CSV table of C-alpha atoms and ligand atoms in Angstrom, one decimal:
chain,number,residue,atom,x,y,z
A,1,MET,CA,48.7,19.6,29.8
A,2,SER,CA,50.7,17.9,27.3
A,3,GLU,CA,52.8,19.3,25.0
A,4,GLN,CA,51.5,20.5,22.0
A,5,TRP,CA,53.2,19.2,18.6
A,6,ILE,CA,53.1,21.2,15.2
A,7,TYR,CA,54.1,20.0,11.9
A,8,LEU,CA,56.7,22.6,10.6
A,9,ASP,CA,58.4,22.1,7.4
A,10,GLY,CA,58.7,18.3,7.6
A,11,GLU,CA,59.3,18.3,11.2
A,12,TYR,CA,57.2,17.7,14.5
A,13,VAL,CA,58.4,20.5,16.9
A,14,THR,CA,56.6,22.1,19.9
A,15,LYS,CA,54.5,25.0,20.1
A,16,GLU,CA,57.4,27.2,21.5
A,17,ASN,CA,59.9,26.1,18.8
A,18,ALA,CA,57.5,26.4,15.9
A,19,LYS,CA,58.9,29.6,14.5
A,20,VAL,CA,58.3,31.1,11.0
A,21,SER,CA,60.8,33.7,9.2
A,22,VAL,CA,59.6,37.4,9.5
A,23,PHE,CA,60.5,37.4,5.9
A,24,ASP,CA,57.8,34.9,5.0
A,25,HIS,CA,55.4,36.3,2.8
A,26,GLY,CA,52.5,34.6,4.3
A,27,PHE,CA,53.2,37.1,7.3
A,28,LEU,CA,54.6,39.8,4.9
A,29,TYR,CA,51.7,39.7,2.2
A,30,GLY,CA,49.2,37.2,3.1
A,31,ASP,CA,50.3,35.4,0.3
A,32,GLY,CA,49.8,31.8,0.8
A,33,ILE,CA,46.4,29.5,1.5
A,34,PHE,CA,44.9,27.8,4.1
A,35,GLU,CA,42.5,25.1,5.3
A,36,GLY,CA,40.2,24.3,8.0
A,37,ILE,CA,39.3,20.9,8.8
A,38,ARG,CA,37.6,19.1,11.7
A,39,ILE,CA,38.2,15.5,13.3
A,40,TYR,CA,35.3,13.6,15.1
A,41,ASN,CA,35.8,10.6,16.8
A,42,GLY,CA,38.7,10.0,15.0
A,43,ASN,CA,37.6,10.6,11.6
A,44,ILE,CA,38.9,13.5,9.4
A,45,PHE,CA,35.7,14.8,8.0
A,46,LYS,CA,35.7,15.4,4.5
A,47,CYS,CA,39.2,15.1,4.0
A,48,LYS,CA,39.6,14.6,0.5
A,49,GLU,CA,37.5,17.5,-0.1
A,50,HIS,CA,39.4,19.7,2.1
A,51,LEU,CA,42.9,18.4,0.6
A,52,ASP,CA,41.7,19.0,-2.9
A,53,ARG,CA,40.5,22.5,-1.9
A,54,LEU,CA,44.0,23.4,-0.8
A,55,TYR,CA,45.5,22.2,-3.8
A,56,ASP,CA,43.4,23.6,-5.7
A,57,SER,CA,43.9,27.3,-3.8
A,58,ALA,CA,47.3,26.7,-4.3
A,59,LYS,CA,47.2,26.0,-8.2
A,60,SER,CA,45.1,29.2,-8.4
A,61,ILE,CA,48.0,31.2,-6.9
A,62,ASP,CA,50.8,29.4,-8.8
A,63,LEU,CA,51.9,28.0,-5.5
A,64,VAL,CA,53.5,24.5,-5.3
A,65,ILE,CA,52.9,22.8,-2.4
A,66,PRO,CA,56.2,20.9,-1.6
A,67,LEU,CA,54.3,17.8,-0.4
A,68,ALA,CA,52.3,15.4,-2.4
A,69,TYR,CA,48.7,14.5,-1.3
A,70,GLU,CA,49.7,11.2,0.3
A,71,GLU,CA,52.6,12.6,2.1
A,72,LEU,CA,50.3,15.7,3.4
A,73,LEU,CA,47.6,13.4,4.3
A,74,GLU,CA,50.3,11.3,6.3
A,75,ALA,CA,51.7,14.8,7.9
A,76,MET,CA,48.4,15.6,9.0
A,77,ALA,CA,47.4,12.2,10.6
A,78,GLU,CA,51.1,12.1,12.4
A,79,THR,CA,50.3,15.6,13.8
A,80,ILE,CA,47.1,14.2,15.4
A,81,ARG,CA,48.7,11.0,16.4
A,82,ARG,CA,51.1,12.9,18.3
A,83,ASN,CA,48.8,15.0,19.7
A,84,ASP,CA,46.2,12.4,20.5
A,85,MET,CA,43.7,14.1,19.1
A,86,ARG,CA,40.1,12.7,18.8
A,87,ASN,CA,37.8,15.6,18.6
A,88,GLY,CA,39.4,19.0,17.1
A,89,TYR,CA,40.3,21.4,14.5
A,90,ILE,CA,43.2,21.0,12.3
A,91,ARG,CA,44.6,23.9,10.4
A,92,ILE,CA,46.9,23.6,7.4
A,93,VAL,CA,48.9,26.5,6.1
A,94,VAL,CA,51.0,26.6,3.0
A,95,SER,CA,52.5,30.2,2.5
A,96,ARG,CA,55.1,31.3,-0.4
A,97,GLY,CA,57.8,31.2,2.3
A,98,ALA,CA,60.7,33.5,3.2
A,99,GLY,CA,61.7,36.0,0.7
A,100,ASN,CA,63.1,39.3,0.7
A,101,LEU,CA,60.7,42.9,1.2
A,102,GLY,CA,59.7,42.8,-2.5
A,103,LEU,CA,56.5,41.3,-3.1
A,104,ASP,CA,57.8,39.0,-5.9
A,105,PRO,CA,57.1,35.3,-5.3
A,106,ARG,CA,60.1,34.4,-7.7
A,107,ARG,CA,62.5,35.6,-4.5
A,108,CYS,CA,60.5,33.0,-2.2
A,109,PRO,CA,62.5,29.5,-2.9
A,110,LYS,CA,60.9,27.3,-0.3
A,111,PRO,CA,57.1,27.4,0.8
A,112,THR,CA,56.5,27.1,4.4
A,113,VAL,CA,54.0,24.4,5.4
A,114,LEU,CA,52.6,23.8,8.9
A,115,ILE,CA,49.7,21.9,10.3
A,116,ILE,CA,48.1,23.0,13.9
A,117,VAL,CA,45.6,20.7,15.6
A,118,GLU,CA,43.6,22.0,18.3
A,119,GLN,CA,40.7,22.0,20.3
A,120,LEU,CA,37.5,24.2,19.0
A,121,ALA,CA,35.9,26.9,20.7
A,122,ILE,CA,32.5,26.4,19.4
A,123,TYR,CA,29.2,27.8,20.1
A,124,SER,CA,27.6,26.7,22.8
A,125,ASP,CA,24.4,24.4,22.7
A,126,GLU,CA,22.3,27.2,23.7
A,127,ALA,CA,23.4,29.0,20.6
A,128,TYR,CA,22.5,26.1,18.3
A,129,LEU,CA,18.5,26.5,19.6
A,130,ASN,CA,18.4,30.0,19.7
A,131,GLY,CA,20.5,31.1,16.9
A,132,LEU,CA,22.9,34.1,16.4
A,133,LYS,CA,22.2,37.9,16.1
A,134,ALA,CA,23.7,38.9,12.6
A,135,VAL,CA,24.1,42.1,10.4
A,136,SER,CA,24.5,42.7,6.8
A,137,VAL,CA,27.5,45.0,6.5
A,138,ALA,CA,28.5,47.7,4.2
A,139,GLN,CA,31.9,46.1,3.1
A,140,ARG,CA,31.4,44.4,0.3
A,141,ARG,CA,32.7,40.6,-0.6
A,142,ASN,CA,35.9,40.9,-2.4
A,143,ILE,CA,34.9,40.9,-6.1
A,144,PRO,CA,35.9,37.5,-8.2
A,145,ASP,CA,38.0,39.7,-10.4
A,146,ALA,CA,40.0,40.9,-8.1
A,147,LEU,CA,40.7,38.0,-5.5
A,148,ASN,CA,38.6,35.0,-5.9
A,149,PRO,CA,36.9,34.2,-2.9
A,150,LYS,CA,36.7,30.7,-3.9
A,151,ILE,CA,40.7,30.7,-2.9
A,152,LYS,CA,41.1,30.0,0.4
A,153,SER,CA,43.8,32.6,0.6
A,154,LEU,CA,45.8,33.6,3.5
A,155,ASN,CA,44.4,37.3,2.7
A,156,TYR,CA,41.3,37.3,5.0
A,157,LEU,CA,41.7,41.4,5.5
A,158,ASN,CA,38.1,41.5,3.9
A,159,ASN,CA,36.2,38.8,6.3
A,160,ILE,CA,38.2,40.5,9.2
A,161,LEU,CA,37.0,44.1,8.3
A,162,VAL,CA,33.5,42.9,8.3
A,163,LYS,CA,34.1,41.0,11.4
A,164,ILE,CA,35.1,44.2,13.0
A,165,GLN,CA,31.8,45.7,11.3
A,166,SER,CA,29.6,43.0,13.0
A,167,ASN,CA,31.5,43.4,16.5
A,168,PHE,CA,30.7,47.3,16.6
A,169,ALA,CA,27.2,46.2,15.7
A,170,GLY,CA,27.2,43.8,18.7
A,171,ALA,CA,26.4,40.8,16.8
A,172,ASP,CA,27.7,37.4,16.5
A,173,GLU,CA,28.0,37.1,12.6
A,174,ALA,CA,28.0,39.3,9.5
A,175,ILE,CA,26.4,38.8,6.1
A,176,MET,CA,28.2,40.1,3.7
A,177,MET,CA,27.0,41.5,-0.2
A,178,ASN,CA,28.7,41.2,-3.6
A,179,ALA,CA,29.2,44.8,-5.5
A,180,GLN,CA,25.5,44.1,-7.1
A,181,GLY,CA,23.9,43.8,-3.6
A,182,TYR,CA,23.5,40.2,-4.1
A,183,VAL,CA,23.9,38.1,-0.6
A,184,THR,CA,27.1,35.9,-0.8
A,185,GLU,CA,28.2,34.8,2.4
A,186,GLY,CA,29.0,35.3,6.1
A,187,SER,CA,32.3,36.4,7.7
A,188,GLY,CA,33.4,32.9,7.9
A,189,ASP,CA,30.5,30.7,6.9
A,190,ASN,CA,28.2,30.0,3.9
A,191,ILE,CA,24.5,31.2,4.0
A,192,PHE,CA,21.0,29.5,3.3
A,193,ILE,CA,18.0,30.9,3.9
A,194,VAL,CA,14.4,28.4,4.2
A,195,LYS,CA,11.3,29.9,2.7
A,196,ASN,CA,8.1,28.0,2.5
A,197,GLY,CA,10.0,24.6,3.0
A,198,VAL,CA,12.5,25.2,0.3
A,199,VAL,CA,16.2,25.8,0.9
A,200,THR,CA,18.3,28.4,-1.0
A,201,THR,CA,22.0,29.2,-1.0
A,202,PRO,CA,23.7,31.6,-3.1
A,203,PRO,CA,25.7,30.3,-5.9
A,204,CYS,CA,29.7,30.7,-5.3
A,205,TYR,CA,30.4,32.3,-8.4
A,206,LEU,CA,28.7,35.7,-6.5
A,207,GLY,CA,31.7,35.8,-4.7
A,208,ALA,CA,31.7,32.7,-2.0
A,209,LEU,CA,33.9,29.9,-0.7
A,210,GLU,CA,32.7,26.8,-2.1
A,211,GLY,CA,32.4,25.7,1.6
A,212,ILE,CA,32.5,22.0,2.2
A,213,THR,CA,30.1,22.4,4.9
A,214,ARG,CA,27.8,24.0,2.2
A,215,GLN,CA,28.1,21.1,0.1
A,216,ALA,CA,27.5,18.6,2.7
A,217,ILE,CA,24.1,20.2,3.6
A,218,ILE,CA,23.2,20.5,-0.3
A,219,ASP,CA,23.9,16.5,-0.2
A,220,LEU,CA,22.1,16.0,2.8
A,221,CYS,CA,18.9,18.4,1.4
A,222,GLU,CA,18.8,15.8,-1.7
A,223,LYS,CA,19.2,12.8,0.5
A,224,LEU,CA,16.3,13.6,2.7
A,225,GLY,CA,13.9,15.1,-0.1
A,226,ILE,CA,14.4,18.5,0.7
A,227,LYS,CA,13.9,21.1,-2.3
A,228,LEU,CA,17.3,23.1,-2.8
A,229,LYS,CA,18.0,26.0,-5.2
A,230,GLU,CA,21.3,27.5,-5.8
A,231,GLU,CA,20.1,31.0,-6.8
A,232,PRO,CA,21.0,34.5,-5.9
A,233,PHE,CA,18.9,36.5,-3.4
A,234,SER,CA,19.2,40.0,-1.7
A,235,MET,CA,18.9,41.1,1.9
A,236,HIS,CA,14.9,41.5,1.5
A,237,ASP,CA,14.7,37.6,0.9
A,238,VAL,CA,16.5,37.1,4.0
A,239,TYR,CA,14.7,39.2,6.0
A,240,ILE,CA,11.2,37.4,4.9
A,241,ALA,CA,13.0,33.9,5.3
A,242,ASP,CA,11.4,31.5,7.4
A,243,GLU,CA,14.8,30.4,8.5
A,244,VAL,CA,18.3,31.5,8.1
A,245,PHE,CA,21.5,29.6,9.0
A,246,PHE,CA,25.0,29.6,8.5
A,247,THR,CA,27.5,26.5,7.7
A,248,GLY,CA,30.9,26.0,8.3
A,249,THR,CA,33.6,24.0,9.7
A,250,ALA,CA,34.1,25.4,12.8
A,251,ALA,CA,30.2,26.4,13.0
A,252,GLU,CA,28.6,23.3,11.4
A,253,VAL,CA,25.2,24.3,11.0
A,254,ILE,CA,23.7,27.5,13.1
A,255,ALA,CA,20.4,29.6,12.7
A,256,ALA,CA,20.2,33.3,12.7
A,257,ARG,CA,17.5,34.4,15.1
A,258,GLU,CA,17.8,38.4,14.6
A,259,ILE,CA,19.1,40.2,11.5
A,260,ASP,CA,19.7,43.8,10.9
A,261,GLY,CA,16.9,43.9,13.9
A,262,ARG,CA,14.3,41.8,12.0
A,263,ILE,CA,13.5,38.3,14.0
A,264,ILE,CA,13.9,35.3,11.5
A,265,GLY,CA,11.0,33.4,11.8
A,266,LYS,CA,10.2,32.4,15.6
A,267,GLY,CA,13.4,33.9,16.5
A,268,GLN,CA,15.6,31.0,17.3
A,269,ALA,CA,16.3,27.9,15.4
A,270,GLY,CA,13.4,26.6,12.7
A,271,PRO,CA,12.7,22.9,12.2
A,272,VAL,CA,14.6,22.6,9.0
A,273,THR,CA,17.7,23.8,10.2
A,274,LEU,CA,17.6,21.5,13.3
A,275,GLN,CA,16.9,18.6,11.3
A,276,LEU,CA,19.6,19.7,8.8
A,277,LEU,CA,22.2,19.9,11.9
A,278,GLU,CA,20.9,16.6,13.2
A,279,GLU,CA,21.7,14.7,10.0
A,280,PHE,CA,25.0,16.7,9.7
A,281,ARG,CA,26.2,15.4,13.3
A,282,LYS,CA,25.2,11.8,12.0
A,283,ILE,CA,27.7,11.8,9.2
A,284,VAL,CA,30.5,13.9,10.4
A,285,ASP,CA,32.2,10.6,12.0
A,286,GLN,CA,31.4,8.4,8.8
A,287,ASP,CA,32.2,10.3,5.9
A,288,GLY,CA,36.2,11.3,5.6
A,289,TYR,CA,39.4,9.5,6.7
A,290,LYS,CA,39.6,7.6,9.6
A,291,VAL,CA,43.1,8.3,11.6
A,292,TRP,CA,41.9,6.2,14.7
A,293,GLU,CA,39.3,3.4,14.8
A,294,SER,CA,36.2,4.8,17.1
B,301,PMP,N1,33.1,31.3,3.5
B,301,PMP,C1,34.0,31.7,4.2
B,301,PMP,C2,35.0,33.0,4.1
B,301,PMP,C3,35.1,30.8,5.3
B,301,PMP,O1,36.3,31.0,5.7
B,301,PMP,C4,34.3,29.3,5.5
B,301,PMP,C5,35.2,28.6,6.8
B,301,PMP,N2,36.5,27.7,5.9
B,301,PMP,C6,33.5,29.0,4.8
B,301,PMP,C7,32.8,29.9,4.0
B,301,PMP,C8,32.8,27.5,5.4
B,301,PMP,O2,33.4,26.8,4.2
B,301,PMP,P1,33.6,25.3,5.0
B,301,PMP,O3,32.3,24.7,5.1
B,301,PMP,O4,34.5,24.4,4.3
B,301,PMP,O5,34.5,25.5,6.0
């Protein structure tokens, strides 16, 4: 296999040489932010939206990314070129950088920036047709007043804890509610329900990441004339839905066939989910920034 090149603080280094300090506050405290992006046929899908969200997350935690937008874009494109990547996953991480053992970010003079591109382990074709098994979990989504889920921070323990719960339940995905019992999102995806042809997704202020795939699906619904609502709902609405699906950069659009033991619809991906997946896959190599001309 050819060498994997990683962008690390202005340099392109091999995987073996990509080393970050043990005093980095990203490691010590989860102090930092990140993005997960896809490249399809040489096109970085929704590139601007992902970079904007990265800069917004940084601003929110008072972290200054030491690269201007165009510089970061070029670093990402160059990492892709050096790895000869046409299709894959891009991870950008910006941490507070190395400091001392105290948590004060003023002790971290230089943020760490890294970009990794890799092949993606995605769900099987079968999973897209048959859907996932999901469970709702006891662990609540971080309340926005404490750590706003709109920030794509390196602090993913909330999500990891629910993933552990769903693993113990033998499920593929977890559904997280907020403190009031409203459905928010999956462990790493946004959630949608379909009832009588109407698609509904929870508003992000309830405690969800403003998913870029989520927005792409909202836009597609509008384009296709599918009625869409952003409205709070509970697990009851999930159980009685005709279709339930998750959206995310890695997952794209994937149905749930069974949730907390209830069979959703016909127990496989429904027609609206499959239509949206098909339409979504038509735009992924169009809408974005082209590193390679296909
Ligand atoms: N929610 C969470 C918690 C996530 O980690 C992700 C993946 N980034 C999503 C939703 C989906 O967001 P996107 O469509 O931008 O990948």
